[in-house]
Coordinates of C-alpha atoms in Angstrom, one line a residue:
Chain A
D1050 CA 94.6 69.2 115.5
Q1051 CA 95.8 72.8 116.2
Q1052 CA 99.6 72.4 116.4
V1053 CA 100.1 76.1 117.2
K1054 CA 97.8 77.9 119.5
Q1055 CA 97.3 81.5 120.6
N1056 CA 94.8 81.2 123.4
S1057 CA 94.2 84.9 123.9
P1058 CA 92.0 86.3 121.1
S1059 CA 92.6 89.8 122.2
L1060 CA 94.8 92.0 124.3
S1061 CA 94.4 95.6 125.3
V1062 CA 97.3 97.7 126.8
Q1063 CA 98.0 101.3 127.5
E1064 CA 100.5 103.2 125.4
G1065 CA 104.0 103.0 126.8
R1066 CA 103.4 99.8 128.7
I1067 CA 104.5 96.3 127.9
S1068 CA 102.5 94.0 125.6
I1069 CA 103.0 90.3 126.0
L1070 CA 101.6 87.9 123.4
N1071 CA 101.7 84.2 124.0
C1072 CA 101.9 81.1 121.8
D1073 CA 102.0 77.4 122.5
Y1074 CA 102.9 74.6 120.2
T1075 CA 102.6 70.8 120.4
N1076 CA 104.9 69.5 117.6
S1077 CA 108.4 69.0 119.0
M1078 CA 109.7 68.8 115.4
F1079 CA 109.2 72.6 115.0
D1080 CA 112.6 74.3 115.1
Y1081 CA 112.0 77.8 113.8
F1082 CA 109.4 80.3 115.1
L1083 CA 108.2 83.5 113.7
W1084 CA 105.9 86.4 114.6
Y1085 CA 103.9 88.2 111.9
K1086 CA 101.9 91.4 112.3
K1087 CA 98.8 92.0 110.2
Y1088 CA 96.8 95.2 109.6
P1089 CA 93.3 95.1 108.1
A1090 CA 93.2 94.6 104.3
E1091 CA 96.9 93.9 104.2
G1092 CA 99.0 90.8 104.0
P1093 CA 101.0 89.6 107.1
T1094 CA 104.4 91.2 107.5
F1095 CA 107.3 89.6 109.2
L1096 CA 108.2 90.9 112.6
I1097 CA 110.8 88.7 114.3
S1098 CA 111.9 85.1 114.5
I1099 CA 113.8 82.7 116.7
S1100 CA 115.6 79.4 116.1
S1101 CA 115.1 76.6 118.5
I1102 CA 118.8 76.7 119.4
K1103 CA 118.2 80.1 121.1
D1104 CA 116.0 81.2 123.9
K1105 CA 115.8 84.9 123.2
N1106 CA 116.0 87.2 120.2
E1107 CA 115.7 90.9 120.4
D1108 CA 115.1 93.5 117.7
G1109 CA 114.5 97.1 118.9
R1110 CA 111.2 97.2 120.9
F1111 CA 110.4 93.6 120.1
T1112 CA 111.8 90.5 121.9
V1113 CA 110.8 86.9 121.4
F1114 CA 111.4 84.3 124.2
L1115 CA 111.3 80.6 123.6
N1116 CA 110.9 78.0 126.3
K1117 CA 111.3 74.6 124.5
S1118 CA 110.6 72.5 127.5
A1119 CA 107.2 74.1 127.9
K1120 CA 106.7 74.4 124.1
H1121 CA 105.9 78.1 124.6
L1122 CA 107.0 81.3 123.1
S1123 CA 106.1 84.9 123.8
L1124 CA 106.5 88.2 122.1
H1125 CA 107.2 91.3 124.2
I1126 CA 106.7 94.8 122.9
V1127 CA 108.2 97.6 125.0
P1128 CA 107.1 100.3 125.0
S1129 CA 103.8 99.7 123.2
Q1130 CA 102.7 102.3 120.7
P1131 CA 99.2 102.9 119.1
G1132 CA 100.7 102.0 115.7
D1133 CA 101.3 98.5 117.1
S1134 CA 97.6 97.9 117.1
A1135 CA 97.1 94.9 114.8
V1136 CA 96.6 91.2 114.6
Y1137 CA 99.7 89.2 115.7
F1138 CA 100.2 85.7 114.4
C1139 CA 102.6 83.2 115.8
A1140 CA 104.0 80.7 113.2
A1141 CA 106.2 77.6 113.4
S1142 CA 108.2 75.6 110.8
R1143 CA 110.5 72.7 110.4
F1144 CA 113.5 74.3 108.9
G1145 CA 115.5 71.1 109.5
A1146 CA 113.2 69.2 107.2
G1147 CA 114.7 71.2 104.4
G1148 CA 114.3 70.4 100.7
T1149 CA 110.8 70.6 99.2
S1150 CA 109.2 71.3 102.6
Y1151 CA 111.2 74.5 103.1
G1152 CA 109.3 77.4 104.5
K1153 CA 106.0 75.8 105.2
L1154 CA 104.4 77.6 108.1
T1155 CA 101.9 76.5 110.7
F1156 CA 100.1 79.5 112.2
G1157 CA 98.2 80.2 115.4
Q1158 CA 94.8 81.7 115.4
G1159 CA 96.1 85.2 116.0
T1160 CA 95.8 87.8 118.8
I1161 CA 94.2 91.2 118.3
L1162 CA 96.4 93.8 120.1
T1163 CA 94.9 97.2 120.8
V1164 CA 97.2 99.9 122.2
H1165 CA 95.3 102.8 123.7
P1166 CA 96.8 106.3 123.7
Chain B
D1486 CA 108.4 95.5 100.1
A1487 CA 108.7 92.2 98.4
G1488 CA 107.4 92.2 94.8
I1489 CA 104.3 90.1 95.2
T1490 CA 101.1 90.9 93.3
Q1491 CA 97.8 89.0 93.8
S1492 CA 95.0 89.3 91.4
P1493 CA 92.1 89.9 91.6
R1494 CA 92.0 91.6 95.0
H1495 CA 88.3 91.0 95.4
K1496 CA 86.0 88.6 93.7
V1497 CA 82.4 87.5 94.1
T1498 CA 81.4 84.3 92.3
E1499 CA 78.6 81.8 92.3
T1500 CA 78.6 78.3 93.7
G1501 CA 79.7 75.8 91.2
T1502 CA 81.8 78.1 89.0
P1503 CA 85.5 77.7 88.5
V1504 CA 87.8 80.5 89.9
T1505 CA 91.5 81.1 89.4
L1506 CA 93.6 83.4 91.6
R1507 CA 96.9 84.6 90.4
C1508 CA 100.1 85.3 92.3
H1509 CA 103.0 87.0 90.5
Q1510 CA 106.4 87.7 92.1
T1511 CA 109.4 89.7 90.8
E1512 CA 111.9 88.4 93.4
N1513 CA 112.8 85.2 91.6
H1514 CA 112.2 83.2 94.8
R1515 CA 112.1 79.4 94.5
Y1516 CA 109.3 78.7 97.0
M1517 CA 105.7 79.9 96.7
Y1518 CA 102.7 79.2 98.9
W1519 CA 98.9 79.7 99.0
Y1520 CA 97.3 80.2 102.4
R1521 CA 93.7 80.9 103.4
Q1522 CA 92.7 83.0 106.4
D1523 CA 89.5 82.3 108.3
P1524 CA 88.3 83.5 111.7
G1525 CA 89.5 81.2 114.5
H1526 CA 91.9 79.4 112.3
G1527 CA 94.7 81.8 111.5
L1528 CA 96.3 81.1 108.1
R1529 CA 96.3 77.5 106.8
L1530 CA 98.4 76.2 104.0
I1531 CA 96.5 75.1 100.8
H1532 CA 99.3 74.2 98.4
Y1533 CA 102.9 75.1 97.9
S1534 CA 105.5 75.0 95.1
Y1535 CA 109.2 74.3 95.4
G1536 CA 110.0 75.0 91.8
V1537 CA 108.6 75.3 88.3
K1538 CA 106.0 72.5 87.8
D1539 CA 106.9 71.1 91.3
T1540 CA 103.9 71.4 93.7
D1541 CA 102.5 69.6 96.7
K1542 CA 99.5 69.7 99.0
G1543 CA 99.2 71.5 102.2
E1544 CA 96.9 71.2 105.2
V1545 CA 93.6 72.2 103.4
S1546 CA 94.0 71.2 99.8
D1547 CA 90.7 69.5 99.1
G1548 CA 88.8 71.4 96.3
Y1549 CA 91.9 73.3 95.2
S1550 CA 94.5 72.8 92.5
V1551 CA 97.6 74.8 91.6
S1552 CA 100.0 75.3 88.7
R1553 CA 103.4 76.9 88.3
S1554 CA 104.6 77.0 84.7
K1555 CA 107.0 79.9 85.4
T1556 CA 109.1 80.9 88.4
E1557 CA 107.2 84.1 88.8
D1558 CA 103.6 82.9 88.6
F1559 CA 101.6 80.6 90.9
L1560 CA 98.0 80.0 90.2
L1561 CA 95.3 78.7 92.6
T1562 CA 92.2 77.2 91.0
L1563 CA 88.9 76.4 92.7
E1564 CA 87.5 73.8 90.2
S1565 CA 83.9 74.3 91.5
A1566 CA 83.6 77.0 94.1
T1567 CA 81.6 76.3 97.3
S1568 CA 80.4 78.6 100.0
S1569 CA 83.0 77.0 102.4
Q1570 CA 85.7 78.5 100.2
T1571 CA 84.7 82.0 101.0
S1572 CA 87.8 83.3 102.6
V1573 CA 90.8 85.6 102.2
Y1574 CA 93.6 84.0 100.2
F1575 CA 97.2 85.0 100.6
C1576 CA 100.2 84.1 98.4
A1577 CA 103.6 84.0 100.0
I1578 CA 107.2 83.5 98.7
S1579 CA 110.5 82.5 100.3
E1580 CA 114.0 81.6 99.4
S1581 CA 116.5 79.4 101.1
K1582 CA 119.8 81.1 101.6
G1583 CA 121.6 78.7 103.9
A1584 CA 119.9 80.2 106.9
N1585 CA 116.4 80.5 108.3
T1586 CA 114.5 83.2 106.4
E1587 CA 111.0 84.5 106.6
A1588 CA 108.2 84.3 104.0
F1589 CA 106.8 87.4 102.4
F1590 CA 103.1 87.7 101.8
G1591 CA 101.0 89.4 99.2
Q1592 CA 98.1 91.8 99.9
G1593 CA 95.5 89.1 99.7
T1594 CA 92.4 88.2 97.6
R1595 CA 89.0 88.4 99.3
L1596 CA 86.8 85.7 97.6
T1597 CA 83.1 85.5 98.3
V1598 CA 81.1 82.5 97.0
V1599 CA 77.4 83.1 96.9

């Protein structure tokens, strides 16, 4: 049972344009969502996050939107740069569960983003 | 960069042999996790630790055990390696600071079971 899904295995965009990566989840208990970027032969690196009490969070070129009623979040990258080419993972957690379960992440399958010069 | 070191970085082992992967952190974070990454599955949680000698199972724990005798070290053991355990393994750490915070990941260990 895949609780977090990224239905687009890959996305190709032109440099300078917007990249939109999508993620859907099924577990309504998730209350904190994160995006990670991963280059080959490296570990995932944190990009941006959003709490379920918000519907938008922005950090420079990166903006995450959360639609709780649709159980959907998206990552917008504007403008896209060739260095953004990587695998992007959406992840969700139950921060409210607290205690010993703190920080456990459920990941989507990932989307390969390619930004062409 | 968070101080997380995984060792070894690459390993090839034979089916049926025991294998131990090590994660060492210098951040003094309370929580540590082991994930595996496989095509089509993203990263899946194997085991995690919420303190010294305090561990619990994750989503895909069968065939794996863990130990945490010191804050800085979290070991993942494959008691008898199988080909289905060929994967890339990532260690992660996090700390609760009264607000949501992200997990930091190590560089990964590529394990091949032949």
